[in-house]
Amino acid sequence: MIIENNCRFILSALENAGFSAYIVGGCVRDMLMGIPMHDYDITTDALPEQIIEVFSQQKVIPTGIKHGTVTVLLNNEPFEITTFRIDGEYTDSRRPDSVVFTDSLREDLARRDFTINAIAMDLNGNIYDYFGGENDIKNKIIRCVGNPEERFTEDALRILRAVRFSSVLGFTIEENTSNAIHALKNRLDNISVERISVELVKLLGGINALSVLMEYRDIIGQIIPELIPAFDHDQHSPYHKYDVYEHTARAVNAVPMGIDGENILRLTMLLHDVGKPAAYRLDENGRGHFKGHAQIGAEMAKNILQRLKFDNKTIDTVHEIIYRHSDEIETEKQIKRIINQIGLDGFLMLIEAKKADNSAKHSFVLAENDEFNRFADIARRLVAEESCMSISQLAINGNDLIYLGYSGKNIGICLNNLLDAVMDEMLANDRDTLLKYAQEMKP
Ligand code: ATP
Ligand code: MG
């Protein structure tokens, strides 16, 4: 376990000035687990003004002076340095009304959320672990530091962090901590949607996402009540062996790790069937139908993601894919039309969504995924050979039509007709052919 040079510099600068300094939290946890860590958090008994003084030669950003945090930039790498502190009263389940600085490392570690996040390490690699964090890492357990009810009541975001860590690290949540999560879930209503969304996206990307989505579905329902009707909703369909919610959770889990757009795809799969309960109809033969669920669901997903303050690009992409997720794709012409509407990236995401969807049904449906892979290849080929799939790729443009005597909205109508004919391979995309056709079709 090696602390990198920039970080060593920071720790020794503080020590040389007579303070104690440790790395703490996620970086220590990840180092002990032997997995890649992403940033160092540093904790020290130096007060914010003293930290600023120690790093007078560096760029220092007063990130959260009131809470004792400053960020030091060393060779462009940011280090968050926080003074040992005890959190004051919580009146809003969100943030302490005040913080009190302390010179005790133990007290600083005691305010942290989970034992696995409450371990400190000094420059020499000595570990300070007062709450059994190392043992919990070894046994893959998420456990609150102190009394879970109190800790979740202080700050309800910890509820979602617990579930997120369980999903991402593949850890089990200890029983008392787990019971408190279920019991106090409605306190999540006090937490800002921005912070909830960040945790939700991380949760969906975890190796343990499926079991967490199942075991903590009440937490998901607390954030997205629109999913509650999907719980235990029997589909009565020959293709499905899971209820709507379990199918949903399995579809999230089926999105391959590391593919382009993974986060958005997982979010898409979480919401792809949210319209099913509203669209459900049982026919006289006892078979379930969900006509229109994709369109209903796309609208619902848009509302949900707007409420959770996702960015517009994410919202639009999720909406587009959900809207089309159960459309049949059979021909090259259809592929061209979809690329025309949502681009190659959109098309490839749609294909991934359809594959994930199929992976969460009866296994015989999986055979269809070979077909989808073939469609993805066709789409990439079409784009590589610059096959005409947009008006701007046509061999003539609006000016040519004006020259022929077109005007007003007829220009757009004609260009669209030409594009349709070219995509359907009824016309070759060359200038003379298109001009001749436009001349003949002139109103
Ligand atoms: P990662 O950065 O990998 O998501 P992390 O554990 O480093 O995980 P951060 O949000 O970076 O999480 O927080 C750093 C540390 O601050 C945590 O390890 C934990 O000790 C403490 N911490 C963060 N959020 C809370 C909270 N809501 N309540 C108590 N302690 C917290
Ligand atoms: Mg961190």
Short mmCIF file of C-alpha atoms and ligand atoms in Angstrom, two decimals:
data_model
loop_
_atom_site.label_atom_id
_atom_site.label_comp_id
_atom_site.label_asym_id
_atom_site.label_seq_id
_atom_site.Cartn_x
_atom_site.Cartn_y
_atom_site.Cartn_z
CA MET A 1 0.00 0.00 0.00
CA ILE A 2 1.72 3.07 -1.21
CA ILE A 3 0.65 6.66 -0.73
CA GLU A 4 1.51 8.60 -3.88
CA ASN A 5 4.11 11.34 -3.91
CA ASN A 6 1.82 14.37 -4.13
CA CYS A 7 -0.14 13.09 -1.19
CA ARG A 8 3.03 12.29 0.76
CA PHE A 9 4.12 15.86 0.20
CA ILE A 10 0.87 17.17 1.70
CA LEU A 11 1.02 14.88 4.74
CA SER A 12 4.67 15.68 5.45
CA ALA A 13 4.16 19.42 5.01
CA LEU A 14 1.50 19.30 7.72
CA GLU A 15 3.62 17.06 9.96
CA ASN A 16 6.69 19.24 9.50
CA ALA A 17 4.62 22.22 10.64
CA GLY A 18 3.85 20.32 13.84
CA PHE A 19 0.39 18.98 13.01
CA SER A 20 -0.87 15.45 12.66
CA ALA A 21 -2.29 14.42 9.30
CA TYR A 22 -3.86 11.27 7.91
CA ILE A 23 -5.54 10.02 4.79
CA VAL A 24 -9.04 8.87 5.60
CA GLY A 25 -12.32 7.56 4.21
CA GLY A 26 -12.75 6.09 0.75
CA CYS A 27 -9.05 6.12 -0.19
CA VAL A 28 -8.01 4.09 2.87
CA ARG A 29 -10.96 1.72 2.40
CA ASP A 30 -10.11 1.16 -1.26
CA MET A 31 -6.39 0.70 -0.52
CA LEU A 32 -7.16 -1.89 2.15
CA MET A 33 -9.45 -3.66 -0.31
CA GLY A 34 -6.76 -3.54 -2.97
CA ILE A 35 -8.97 -1.78 -5.49
CA PRO A 36 -8.11 1.42 -7.40
CA MET A 37 -8.84 4.56 -5.38
CA HIS A 38 -9.78 7.87 -7.00
CA ASP A 39 -8.91 10.67 -4.59
CA TYR A 40 -7.29 11.28 -1.25
CA ASP A 41 -9.21 12.85 1.60
CA ILE A 42 -6.96 14.18 4.31
CA THR A 43 -7.84 14.86 7.92
CA THR A 44 -5.70 16.92 10.30
CA ASP A 45 -5.71 18.76 13.60
CA ALA A 46 -4.55 21.93 11.81
CA LEU A 47 -7.26 24.60 11.67
CA PRO A 48 -8.31 25.90 8.25
CA GLU A 49 -6.23 29.10 8.62
CA GLN A 50 -3.24 27.02 9.62
CA ILE A 51 -3.69 24.72 6.63
CA ILE A 52 -3.79 27.76 4.35
CA GLU A 53 -0.58 29.00 5.94
CA VAL A 54 1.22 25.67 5.54
CA PHE A 55 0.35 25.68 1.84
CA SER A 56 1.04 29.35 1.17
CA GLN A 57 3.14 28.32 -1.86
CA GLN A 58 0.26 26.30 -3.34
CA LYS A 59 -3.08 27.23 -4.79
CA VAL A 60 -5.64 26.81 -2.02
CA ILE A 61 -9.41 26.88 -2.53
CA PRO A 62 -11.51 27.55 0.59
CA THR A 63 -14.05 24.86 -0.36
CA GLY A 64 -15.97 24.79 2.89
CA ILE A 65 -14.13 26.85 5.47
CA LYS A 66 -17.13 26.80 7.80
CA HIS A 67 -17.03 23.01 7.93
CA GLY A 68 -13.25 23.01 8.08
CA THR A 69 -12.47 21.97 4.51
CA VAL A 70 -9.96 23.53 2.15
CA THR A 71 -8.72 22.13 -1.14
CA VAL A 72 -5.01 22.30 -1.94
CA LEU A 73 -3.95 21.96 -5.56
CA LEU A 74 -0.61 20.25 -5.99
CA ASN A 75 0.55 19.83 -9.59
CA ASN A 76 -3.12 20.26 -10.52
CA GLU A 77 -4.18 17.39 -8.28
CA PRO A 78 -6.81 18.47 -5.73
CA PHE A 79 -6.52 17.36 -2.10
CA GLU A 80 -9.40 17.98 0.28
CA ILE A 81 -8.01 18.68 3.70
CA THR A 82 -10.48 18.79 6.58
CA THR A 83 -9.85 19.75 10.18
CA PHE A 84 -10.80 17.08 12.78
CA ARG A 85 -14.34 17.92 13.73
CA ILE A 86 -17.37 16.83 15.67
CA ASP A 87 -20.69 17.44 13.95
CA GLY A 88 -23.13 19.53 15.98
CA GLU A 89 -26.89 19.04 16.24
CA TYR A 90 -28.80 17.94 13.16
CA THR A 91 -32.24 19.48 12.92
CA ASP A 92 -32.99 18.75 9.27
CA SER A 93 -31.64 15.21 8.59
CA ARG A 94 -29.21 16.80 6.20
CA ARG A 95 -26.33 18.80 7.56
CA PRO A 96 -25.15 19.71 11.01
CA ASP A 97 -26.29 23.08 12.29
CA SER A 98 -22.71 23.66 13.35
CA VAL A 99 -19.41 21.86 13.58
CA VAL A 100 -16.90 21.94 16.39
CA PHE A 101 -13.21 21.41 15.69
CA THR A 102 -11.39 18.93 17.88
CA ASP A 103 -7.84 17.69 18.30
CA SER A 104 -8.96 14.09 18.58
CA LEU A 105 -8.66 11.82 15.56
CA ARG A 106 -10.96 9.35 17.25
CA GLU A 107 -13.73 11.92 17.53
CA ASP A 108 -13.31 12.84 13.88
CA LEU A 109 -13.59 9.19 12.86
CA ALA A 110 -16.66 8.74 15.08
CA ARG A 111 -18.66 11.28 13.05
CA ARG A 112 -18.14 9.28 9.85
CA ASP A 113 -20.90 7.18 8.38
CA PHE A 114 -19.71 3.57 8.22
CA THR A 115 -16.94 1.64 9.94
CA ILE A 116 -15.30 0.92 6.57
CA ASN A 117 -15.11 4.69 5.98
CA ALA A 118 -13.82 5.52 9.44
CA ILE A 119 -10.25 4.29 9.12
CA ALA A 120 -7.26 6.65 8.99
CA MET A 121 -3.71 6.00 7.79
CA ASP A 122 -0.60 8.06 8.43
CA LEU A 123 2.44 8.69 6.27
CA ASN A 124 4.13 5.55 7.55
CA GLY A 125 1.19 3.35 6.72
CA ASN A 126 0.02 2.97 10.33
CA ILE A 127 -3.70 2.27 10.54
CA TYR A 128 -6.05 3.95 13.04
CA ASP A 129 -9.19 1.89 13.22
CA TYR A 130 -11.29 2.45 16.36
CA PHE A 131 -14.57 0.98 15.12
CA GLY A 132 -13.64 -2.35 13.59
CA GLY A 133 -13.58 -1.09 10.02
CA GLU A 134 -10.81 -3.38 8.83
CA ASN A 135 -12.66 -6.38 10.13
CA ASP A 136 -15.83 -5.25 8.39
CA ILE A 137 -13.90 -4.82 5.14
CA LYS A 138 -12.58 -8.34 5.54
CA ASN A 139 -16.08 -9.67 6.15
CA LYS A 140 -17.64 -7.40 3.51
CA ILE A 141 -20.01 -5.64 5.86
CA ILE A 142 -21.51 -2.14 5.84
CA ARG A 143 -22.17 -1.08 9.44
CA CYS A 144 -22.91 2.33 10.88
CA VAL A 145 -20.44 3.88 13.28
CA GLY A 146 -22.57 4.02 16.44
CA ASN A 147 -26.33 3.69 16.60
CA PRO A 148 -27.85 3.31 13.10
CA GLU A 149 -31.18 5.00 13.94
CA GLU A 150 -29.35 8.03 15.30
CA ARG A 151 -26.92 8.18 12.41
CA PHE A 152 -29.65 7.93 9.75
CA THR A 153 -31.81 10.43 11.64
CA GLU A 154 -28.91 12.89 11.69
CA ASP A 155 -28.31 12.56 7.98
CA ALA A 156 -30.69 10.56 5.81
CA LEU A 157 -28.34 10.61 2.83
CA ARG A 158 -26.44 7.90 4.71
CA ILE A 159 -29.38 5.57 4.02
CA LEU A 160 -28.74 5.82 0.33
CA ARG A 161 -24.95 5.77 0.77
CA ALA A 162 -25.24 2.47 2.65
CA VAL A 163 -27.24 0.92 -0.13
CA ARG A 164 -24.92 2.39 -2.75
CA PHE A 165 -21.79 1.03 -1.05
CA SER A 166 -23.47 -2.36 -0.75
CA SER A 167 -24.12 -2.35 -4.49
CA VAL A 168 -20.75 -0.99 -5.58
CA LEU A 169 -18.52 -2.93 -3.19
CA GLY A 170 -20.64 -6.06 -3.08
CA PHE A 171 -20.93 -5.87 0.71
CA THR A 172 -23.82 -6.99 2.92
CA ILE A 173 -25.51 -4.47 5.17
CA GLU A 174 -25.33 -5.50 8.82
CA GLU A 175 -28.72 -6.35 10.34
CA ASN A 176 -29.25 -3.38 12.68
CA THR A 177 -28.06 -0.98 10.01
CA SER A 178 -30.35 -2.67 7.50
CA ASN A 179 -33.37 -2.54 9.81
CA ALA A 180 -32.79 1.16 10.41
CA ILE A 181 -32.58 1.79 6.66
CA HIS A 182 -36.00 0.28 6.11
CA ALA A 183 -37.50 1.94 9.17
CA LEU A 184 -36.23 5.46 8.42
CA LYS A 185 -36.52 5.52 4.65
CA ASN A 186 -39.08 8.33 4.52
CA ARG A 187 -36.46 10.69 5.89
CA LEU A 188 -34.94 10.57 2.41
CA ASP A 189 -37.65 13.07 1.49
CA ASN A 190 -35.53 15.73 3.26
CA ILE A 191 -32.51 15.17 1.04
CA SER A 192 -31.82 17.26 -2.03
CA VAL A 193 -32.65 15.50 -5.28
CA GLU A 194 -29.23 16.32 -6.73
CA ARG A 195 -27.49 14.28 -4.05
CA ILE A 196 -30.02 11.48 -4.39
CA SER A 197 -29.43 11.27 -8.14
CA VAL A 198 -25.67 11.00 -7.71
CA GLU A 199 -26.10 8.08 -5.29
CA LEU A 200 -28.75 6.43 -7.45
CA VAL A 201 -26.51 6.39 -10.53
CA LYS A 202 -23.64 4.90 -8.54
CA LEU A 203 -25.97 2.30 -7.02
CA LEU A 204 -27.26 1.21 -10.43
CA GLY A 205 -23.69 0.69 -11.65
CA GLY A 206 -22.64 -1.58 -8.80
CA ILE A 207 -21.66 -5.24 -9.10
CA ASN A 208 -24.34 -6.04 -6.55
CA ALA A 209 -27.06 -3.88 -8.13
CA LEU A 210 -29.52 -6.71 -8.66
CA SER A 211 -29.69 -7.94 -5.09
CA VAL A 212 -29.67 -4.40 -3.70
CA LEU A 213 -32.51 -3.34 -6.02
CA MET A 214 -34.47 -6.35 -4.80
CA GLU A 215 -33.71 -6.22 -1.08
CA TYR A 216 -34.01 -2.43 -0.84
CA ARG A 217 -36.81 -1.91 -3.32
CA ASP A 218 -38.63 0.14 -0.66
CA ILE A 219 -35.75 2.63 -0.79
CA ILE A 220 -36.03 2.78 -4.58
CA GLY A 221 -39.78 3.26 -4.16
CA GLN A 222 -39.16 6.09 -1.72
CA ILE A 223 -37.14 7.93 -4.35
CA ILE A 224 -39.25 6.87 -7.34
CA PRO A 225 -42.77 6.06 -6.10
CA GLU A 226 -43.82 5.51 -9.73
CA LEU A 227 -42.00 2.14 -9.54
CA ILE A 228 -44.05 0.85 -6.60
CA PRO A 229 -46.93 -0.47 -8.76
CA ALA A 230 -44.34 -2.62 -10.57
CA PHE A 231 -43.52 -4.51 -7.34
CA ASP A 232 -44.89 -8.08 -7.62
CA HIS A 233 -46.86 -7.09 -10.76
CA ASP A 234 -47.38 -10.42 -12.54
CA GLN A 235 -47.02 -10.01 -16.31
CA HIS A 236 -49.04 -13.06 -17.42
CA SER A 237 -46.84 -13.25 -20.49
CA PRO A 238 -45.20 -16.27 -22.16
CA TYR A 239 -42.01 -14.25 -22.59
CA HIS A 240 -41.63 -13.21 -18.98
CA LYS A 241 -40.71 -15.26 -15.97
CA TYR A 242 -40.35 -12.33 -13.54
CA ASP A 243 -42.78 -9.73 -12.26
CA VAL A 244 -42.41 -6.22 -13.68
CA TYR A 245 -40.11 -4.98 -10.93
CA GLU A 246 -37.81 -8.00 -10.83
CA HIS A 247 -37.63 -7.92 -14.62
CA THR A 248 -36.66 -4.25 -14.28
CA ALA A 249 -33.93 -4.97 -11.74
CA ARG A 250 -32.56 -7.80 -13.88
CA ALA A 251 -32.57 -5.59 -16.96
CA VAL A 252 -30.53 -2.96 -15.09
CA ASN A 253 -28.10 -5.67 -14.08
CA ALA A 254 -27.83 -7.00 -17.64
CA VAL A 255 -26.26 -3.80 -18.99
CA PRO A 256 -22.61 -4.76 -19.50
CA MET A 257 -20.09 -3.00 -17.26
CA GLY A 258 -17.94 -0.44 -19.00
CA ILE A 259 -19.86 -0.06 -22.27
CA ASP A 260 -20.42 3.38 -23.77
CA GLY A 261 -23.31 5.15 -22.08
CA GLU A 262 -23.50 2.55 -19.29
CA ASN A 263 -24.87 4.94 -16.67
CA ILE A 264 -27.60 6.28 -18.92
CA LEU A 265 -28.47 2.78 -20.06
CA ARG A 266 -28.83 1.55 -16.49
CA LEU A 267 -31.07 4.48 -15.70
CA THR A 268 -33.04 3.70 -18.84
CA MET A 269 -33.50 0.09 -17.82
CA LEU A 270 -34.62 1.12 -14.32
CA LEU A 271 -37.43 3.12 -15.90
CA HIS A 272 -38.05 1.25 -19.16
CA ASP A 273 -41.18 -0.52 -17.94
CA VAL A 274 -42.42 2.10 -15.48
CA GLY A 275 -45.43 2.55 -17.78
CA LYS A 276 -46.41 -1.13 -17.66
CA PRO A 277 -48.77 -1.16 -14.66
CA ALA A 278 -50.75 1.76 -16.10
CA ALA A 279 -50.99 0.09 -19.52
CA TYR A 280 -51.81 -3.39 -18.21
CA ARG A 281 -54.78 -5.33 -19.53
CA LEU A 282 -55.59 -9.01 -18.98
CA ASP A 283 -57.35 -10.61 -21.97
CA GLU A 284 -60.03 -13.30 -21.89
CA ASN A 285 -57.37 -16.00 -22.30
CA GLY A 286 -55.57 -14.87 -19.18
CA ARG A 287 -52.74 -13.22 -21.04
CA GLY A 288 -51.36 -9.84 -20.06
CA HIS A 289 -50.95 -6.98 -22.53
CA PHE A 290 -49.16 -3.69 -22.08
CA LYS A 291 -50.10 -1.83 -25.24
CA GLY A 292 -48.65 1.68 -25.26
CA HIS A 293 -46.50 1.10 -22.19
CA ALA A 294 -43.36 2.35 -23.92
CA GLN A 295 -44.92 5.69 -24.76
CA ILE A 296 -46.58 6.06 -21.35
CA GLY A 297 -43.32 5.01 -19.67
CA ALA A 298 -41.22 7.44 -21.72
CA GLU A 299 -43.37 10.32 -20.50
CA MET A 300 -43.26 9.09 -16.90
CA ALA A 301 -39.48 8.66 -17.09
CA LYS A 302 -39.13 12.20 -18.33
CA ASN A 303 -41.12 13.53 -15.39
CA ILE A 304 -39.19 11.43 -12.90
CA LEU A 305 -35.80 12.50 -14.25
CA GLN A 306 -36.84 16.14 -14.36
CA ARG A 307 -37.92 15.90 -10.74
CA LEU A 308 -34.54 14.35 -9.88
CA LYS A 309 -32.85 17.22 -11.77
CA PHE A 310 -30.94 15.16 -14.29
CA ASP A 311 -29.46 17.12 -17.19
CA ASN A 312 -31.53 17.56 -20.34
CA LYS A 313 -29.31 15.39 -22.50
CA THR A 314 -29.73 12.44 -20.14
CA ILE A 315 -33.47 13.02 -19.92
CA ASP A 316 -33.87 13.21 -23.71
CA THR A 317 -31.77 10.10 -24.31
CA VAL A 318 -33.64 8.03 -21.72
CA HIS A 319 -36.95 9.27 -23.11
CA GLU A 320 -36.02 8.41 -26.71
CA ILE A 321 -34.84 4.92 -25.86
CA ILE A 322 -37.77 4.05 -23.62
CA TYR A 323 -40.20 5.37 -26.23
CA ARG A 324 -38.77 2.97 -28.83
CA HIS A 325 -37.66 0.08 -26.66
CA SER A 326 -40.36 -2.33 -27.72
CA ASP A 327 -40.55 -1.31 -31.39
CA GLU A 328 -39.74 -4.10 -33.83
CA ILE A 329 -36.60 -3.63 -35.90
CA GLU A 330 -36.43 -5.86 -38.95
CA THR A 331 -35.03 -4.10 -41.98
CA GLU A 332 -32.12 -1.94 -43.03
CA LYS A 333 -34.63 0.76 -43.97
CA GLN A 334 -35.87 0.88 -40.39
CA ILE A 335 -32.32 1.04 -39.10
CA LYS A 336 -31.62 4.03 -41.35
CA ARG A 337 -34.75 5.81 -40.15
CA ILE A 338 -33.81 5.32 -36.50
CA ILE A 339 -30.26 6.56 -37.13
CA ASN A 340 -31.79 9.53 -38.92
CA GLN A 341 -33.84 10.31 -35.81
CA ILE A 342 -31.49 9.55 -32.90
CA GLY A 343 -28.06 9.17 -34.50
CA LEU A 344 -25.72 6.16 -34.45
CA ASP A 345 -24.96 6.50 -30.73
CA GLY A 346 -28.67 6.59 -29.96
CA PHE A 347 -29.27 3.56 -32.15
CA LEU A 348 -26.49 1.55 -30.50
CA MET A 349 -27.88 2.43 -27.07
CA LEU A 350 -31.33 1.36 -28.17
CA ILE A 351 -29.87 -1.98 -29.25
CA GLU A 352 -28.11 -2.39 -25.90
CA ALA A 353 -31.36 -1.58 -24.10
CA LYS A 354 -33.23 -4.18 -26.14
CA LYS A 355 -30.57 -6.76 -25.36
CA ALA A 356 -30.67 -5.99 -21.64
CA ASP A 357 -34.46 -6.18 -21.75
CA ASN A 358 -34.33 -9.62 -23.41
CA SER A 359 -31.73 -10.86 -20.94
CA ALA A 360 -34.29 -10.40 -18.19
CA LYS A 361 -36.98 -12.60 -19.77
CA HIS A 362 -37.30 -16.35 -20.41
CA SER A 363 -34.04 -17.68 -21.78
CA PHE A 364 -35.48 -18.63 -25.19
CA VAL A 365 -35.90 -14.89 -25.91
CA LEU A 366 -32.12 -14.46 -25.70
CA ALA A 367 -31.64 -15.92 -29.18
CA GLU A 368 -32.96 -12.63 -30.55
CA ASN A 369 -29.89 -10.83 -29.21
CA ASP A 370 -27.73 -12.28 -32.03
CA GLU A 371 -30.04 -10.49 -34.41
CA PHE A 372 -29.58 -7.24 -32.47
CA ASN A 373 -25.81 -7.57 -32.65
CA ARG A 374 -26.16 -7.96 -36.41
CA PHE A 375 -28.26 -4.76 -36.56
CA ALA A 376 -25.57 -2.90 -34.61
CA ASP A 377 -22.98 -4.06 -37.17
CA ILE A 378 -25.22 -2.93 -40.02
CA ALA A 379 -25.67 0.47 -38.39
CA ARG A 380 -21.92 0.94 -37.96
CA ARG A 381 -21.34 -0.10 -41.55
CA LEU A 382 -24.01 2.31 -42.86
CA VAL A 383 -22.37 5.19 -41.05
CA ALA A 384 -18.86 4.13 -42.12
CA GLU A 385 -19.87 4.06 -45.78
CA GLU A 386 -21.57 7.44 -45.35
CA SER A 387 -24.87 6.02 -46.46
CA CYS A 388 -27.35 8.88 -46.82
CA MET A 389 -29.43 9.12 -43.64
CA SER A 390 -29.98 12.85 -43.27
CA ILE A 391 -31.06 15.78 -45.43
CA SER A 392 -27.61 17.32 -45.20
CA GLN A 393 -26.16 14.22 -46.89
CA LEU A 394 -28.47 14.54 -49.93
CA ALA A 395 -26.72 15.35 -53.21
CA ILE A 396 -28.90 18.48 -53.61
CA ASN A 397 -30.01 21.14 -51.14
CA GLY A 398 -32.72 23.76 -50.60
CA ASN A 399 -31.07 26.28 -52.94
CA ASP A 400 -31.28 23.80 -55.78
CA LEU A 401 -35.00 23.46 -55.10
CA ILE A 402 -35.49 27.23 -55.03
CA TYR A 403 -33.76 27.36 -58.39
CA LEU A 404 -36.32 24.84 -59.65
CA GLY A 405 -39.08 27.13 -58.44
CA TYR A 406 -39.83 25.65 -54.98
CA SER A 407 -40.68 27.98 -52.13
CA GLY A 408 -41.83 28.06 -48.49
CA LYS A 409 -42.60 24.83 -46.70
CA ASN A 410 -42.59 22.86 -49.95
CA ILE A 411 -38.80 22.97 -49.84
CA GLY A 412 -38.69 21.03 -46.58
CA ILE A 413 -41.42 18.64 -47.68
CA CYS A 414 -39.58 17.88 -50.89
CA LEU A 415 -36.23 17.33 -49.15
CA ASN A 416 -37.87 14.94 -46.72
CA ASN A 417 -39.52 13.04 -49.55
CA LEU A 418 -36.19 12.80 -51.34
CA LEU A 419 -34.51 11.54 -48.19
CA ASP A 420 -37.22 8.91 -47.70
CA ALA A 421 -36.83 7.74 -51.28
CA VAL A 422 -33.02 7.62 -51.01
CA MET A 423 -33.08 5.77 -47.67
CA ASP A 424 -35.55 3.28 -49.16
CA GLU A 425 -33.19 2.89 -52.12
CA MET A 426 -35.86 3.95 -54.59
CA LEU A 427 -33.64 6.79 -55.79
CA ALA A 428 -29.86 6.95 -56.08
CA ASN A 429 -28.30 9.79 -54.13
CA ASP A 430 -26.89 11.63 -57.13
CA ARG A 431 -27.55 15.17 -58.24
CA ASP A 432 -29.14 14.53 -61.62
CA THR A 433 -31.48 11.86 -60.31
CA LEU A 434 -32.65 14.01 -57.43
CA LEU A 435 -33.08 17.16 -59.55
CA LYS A 436 -35.10 15.24 -62.11
CA TYR A 437 -37.33 13.76 -59.42
CA ALA A 438 -37.80 17.14 -57.72
CA GLN A 439 -38.75 18.72 -61.04
CA GLU A 440 -41.35 16.02 -61.68
CA MET A 441 -42.81 16.27 -58.20
CA LYS A 442 -43.06 20.05 -58.17
CA PRO A 443 -46.52 21.08 -56.91
P1 ATP B 1 -16.28 7.42 -2.76
O1 ATP B 1 -15.53 8.72 -2.88
O2 ATP B 1 -15.56 6.23 -3.23
O3 ATP B 1 -17.66 7.53 -3.28
P2 ATP B 1 -16.02 7.96 0.01
O4 ATP B 1 -16.22 7.07 1.20
O5 ATP B 1 -14.66 8.54 -0.20
O6 ATP B 1 -16.48 7.13 -1.21
P3 ATP B 1 -16.92 10.67 0.06
O7 ATP B 1 -18.28 11.20 -0.24
O8 ATP B 1 -15.78 11.05 -0.81
O9 ATP B 1 -17.09 9.09 0.10
O10 ATP B 1 -16.62 11.05 1.57
C1 ATP B 1 -15.35 10.89 2.17
C2 ATP B 1 -15.52 10.41 3.59
O11 ATP B 1 -16.28 11.37 4.35
C3 ATP B 1 -16.28 9.12 3.76
O12 ATP B 1 -15.44 8.00 3.58
C4 ATP B 1 -16.80 9.23 5.16
O13 ATP B 1 -15.79 8.95 6.08
C5 ATP B 1 -17.15 10.70 5.26
N1 ATP B 1 -18.54 10.98 4.85
C6 ATP B 1 -18.99 11.34 3.62
N2 ATP B 1 -20.29 11.56 3.62
C7 ATP B 1 -20.71 11.34 4.87
C8 ATP B 1 -21.97 11.43 5.53
N3 ATP B 1 -23.08 11.76 4.86
N4 ATP B 1 -22.02 11.16 6.85
C9 ATP B 1 -20.90 10.83 7.54
N5 ATP B 1 -19.70 10.73 6.99
C10 ATP B 1 -19.59 10.99 5.67
MG MG B 2 -14.10 10.01 -1.71
#
